[in-house]
Coordinates of C-alpha atoms in Angstrom, one line a residue:
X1 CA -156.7 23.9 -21.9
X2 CA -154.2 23.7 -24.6
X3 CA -152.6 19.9 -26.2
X4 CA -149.3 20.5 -28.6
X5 CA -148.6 17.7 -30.4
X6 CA -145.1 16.3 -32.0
X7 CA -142.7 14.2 -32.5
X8 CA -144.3 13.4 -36.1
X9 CA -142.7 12.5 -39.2
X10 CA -141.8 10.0 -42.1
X11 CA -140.0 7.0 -41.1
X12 CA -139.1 3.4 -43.2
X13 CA -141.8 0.4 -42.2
X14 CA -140.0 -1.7 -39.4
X15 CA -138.7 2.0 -38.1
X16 CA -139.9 3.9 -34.9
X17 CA -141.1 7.2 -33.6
X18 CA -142.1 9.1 -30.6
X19 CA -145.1 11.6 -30.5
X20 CA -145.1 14.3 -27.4
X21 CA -148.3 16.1 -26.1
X22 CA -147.7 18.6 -23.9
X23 CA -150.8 19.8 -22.0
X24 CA -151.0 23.6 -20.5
X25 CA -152.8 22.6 -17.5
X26 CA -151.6 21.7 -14.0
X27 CA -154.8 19.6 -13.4
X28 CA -153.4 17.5 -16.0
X29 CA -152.6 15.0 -13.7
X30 CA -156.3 14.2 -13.1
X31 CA -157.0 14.1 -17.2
X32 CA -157.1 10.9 -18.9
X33 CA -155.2 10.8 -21.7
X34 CA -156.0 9.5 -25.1
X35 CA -154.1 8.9 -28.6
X36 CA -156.1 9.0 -31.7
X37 CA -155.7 8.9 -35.3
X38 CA -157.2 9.7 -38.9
X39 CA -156.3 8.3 -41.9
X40 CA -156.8 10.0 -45.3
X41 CA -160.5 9.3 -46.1
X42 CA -161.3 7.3 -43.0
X43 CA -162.9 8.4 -39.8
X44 CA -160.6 9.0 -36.3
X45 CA -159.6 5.9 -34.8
X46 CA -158.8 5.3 -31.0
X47 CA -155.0 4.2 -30.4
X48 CA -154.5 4.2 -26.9
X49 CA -155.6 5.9 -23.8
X50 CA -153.5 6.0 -20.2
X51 CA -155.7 6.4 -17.0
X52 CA -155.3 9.3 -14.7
X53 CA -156.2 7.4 -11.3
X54 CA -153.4 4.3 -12.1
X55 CA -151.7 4.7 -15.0
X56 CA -153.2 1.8 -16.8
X57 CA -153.1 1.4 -20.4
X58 CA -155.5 0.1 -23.0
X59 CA -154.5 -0.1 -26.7
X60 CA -156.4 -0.9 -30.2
X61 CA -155.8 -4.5 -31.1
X62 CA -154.4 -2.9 -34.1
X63 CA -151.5 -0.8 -32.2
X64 CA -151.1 -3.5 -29.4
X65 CA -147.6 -4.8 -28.3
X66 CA -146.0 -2.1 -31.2
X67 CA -147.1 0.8 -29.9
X68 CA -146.7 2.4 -25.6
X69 CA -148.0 5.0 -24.3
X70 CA -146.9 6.4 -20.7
X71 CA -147.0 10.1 -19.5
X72 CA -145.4 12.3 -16.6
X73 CA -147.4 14.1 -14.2
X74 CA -144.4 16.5 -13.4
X75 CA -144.1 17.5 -17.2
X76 CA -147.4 17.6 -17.7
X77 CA -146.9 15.5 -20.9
X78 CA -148.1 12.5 -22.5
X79 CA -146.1 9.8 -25.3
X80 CA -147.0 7.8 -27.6
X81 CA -144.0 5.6 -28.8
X82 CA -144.5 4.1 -32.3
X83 CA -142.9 1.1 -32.8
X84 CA -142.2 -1.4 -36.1
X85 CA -144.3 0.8 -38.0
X86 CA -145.9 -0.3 -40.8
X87 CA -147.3 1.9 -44.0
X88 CA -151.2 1.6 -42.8
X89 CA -149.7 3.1 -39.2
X90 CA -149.7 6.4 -41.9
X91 CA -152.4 9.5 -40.2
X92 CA -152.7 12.6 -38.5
X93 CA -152.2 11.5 -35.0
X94 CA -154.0 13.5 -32.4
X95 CA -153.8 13.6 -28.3
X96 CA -156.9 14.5 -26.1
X97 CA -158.1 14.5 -23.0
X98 CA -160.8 13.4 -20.6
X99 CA -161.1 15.9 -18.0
X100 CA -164.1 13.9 -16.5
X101 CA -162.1 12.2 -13.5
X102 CA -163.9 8.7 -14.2
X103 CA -162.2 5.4 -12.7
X104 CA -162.9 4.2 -16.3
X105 CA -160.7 5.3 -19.0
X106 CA -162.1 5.5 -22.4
X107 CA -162.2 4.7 -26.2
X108 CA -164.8 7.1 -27.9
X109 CA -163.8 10.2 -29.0
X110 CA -167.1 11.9 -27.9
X111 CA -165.9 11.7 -24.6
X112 CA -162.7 13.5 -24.5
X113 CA -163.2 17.2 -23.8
X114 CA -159.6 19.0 -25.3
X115 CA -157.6 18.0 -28.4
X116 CA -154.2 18.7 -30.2
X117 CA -153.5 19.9 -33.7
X118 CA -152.7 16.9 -34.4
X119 CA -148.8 15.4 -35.8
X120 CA -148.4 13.6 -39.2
X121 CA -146.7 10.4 -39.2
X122 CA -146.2 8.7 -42.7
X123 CA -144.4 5.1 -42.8
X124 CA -143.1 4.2 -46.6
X125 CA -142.8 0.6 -47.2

C-alpha cells in the first residue's frame, strides 16, 4: 500500500490550504484514515482521523473548527483542508492509514499500519 501526499506549501497566517493523499489500494475504502503532523523538534502529533464504516470525523482540539477532513471512496483519496492557519500550524504533515477495519477510529500513531512521505506546510505571520 502506497499514501502520496500534497497539496503542501507556504501560506500567510489567516490563509488556507488543501493537502491530498492519494492511497494505491482499492480496499481503501475499508482504511481509516488519519492526518498527522511533526513539528521541528517535537514529536508527531494526531490532527484528524475520518472513519471508514461512517465517515465520522474526530479532530485535535488544537485543529478543531479550522481544519476538515473528508475523503472519496471512488478516488481513493483523502483531504485535509487547512483553514485560518496560524504560524504554529507550521510541520511536515503526514496521512496514514488504519487497515484494521475497527468500528473505532483512532488517535495513536502506533496503530496506523501505512504512511505518506509526508507534505510541508509553513504559515508566516
Amino acid at each position: 500500500v502506497q499514501l502520496q501526499a500534497s497539496g503542501g506549501g507556504s501560506v500567510r497566517a489567516g490563509g488556507s490550504l488543501r493537502l491530498a493523499c492519494a492511497v494505491s489500494q482499492p480496499k481503501f475504502r475499508t482504511y481509516s484514515m488519519g492526518w498527522f503532523r511533526q513539528a521541528p523538534g517535537k514529536e508527531r502529533e494526531f490532527v484528524a482521523v475520518i472513519s471508514w464504516m461512517d465517515g465520522k470525523e474526530y479532530y485535535a482540539d488544537s485543529v478543531k473548527g479550522r481544519f476538515t477532513i473528508s475523503r472519496d471512496n471512488a478516488k481513493n483519496t483523502v483531504f485535509l483542508l487547512l483553514s485560518s492557519l496560524k504560524p504554529e500550524d507550521t510541520a511536515a504533515y503526514y496521512c496514514a492509514a488504519d487497515t484494521s477495519r475497527s468500528s473505532y477510529y483512532t488517535i495513536s500513531s502506533e496503530d496506523y499500519d501505512y504512511w505518506g512521505q509526508g507534505t510541508q506546510v509553513t504559515v508566516s505571520s
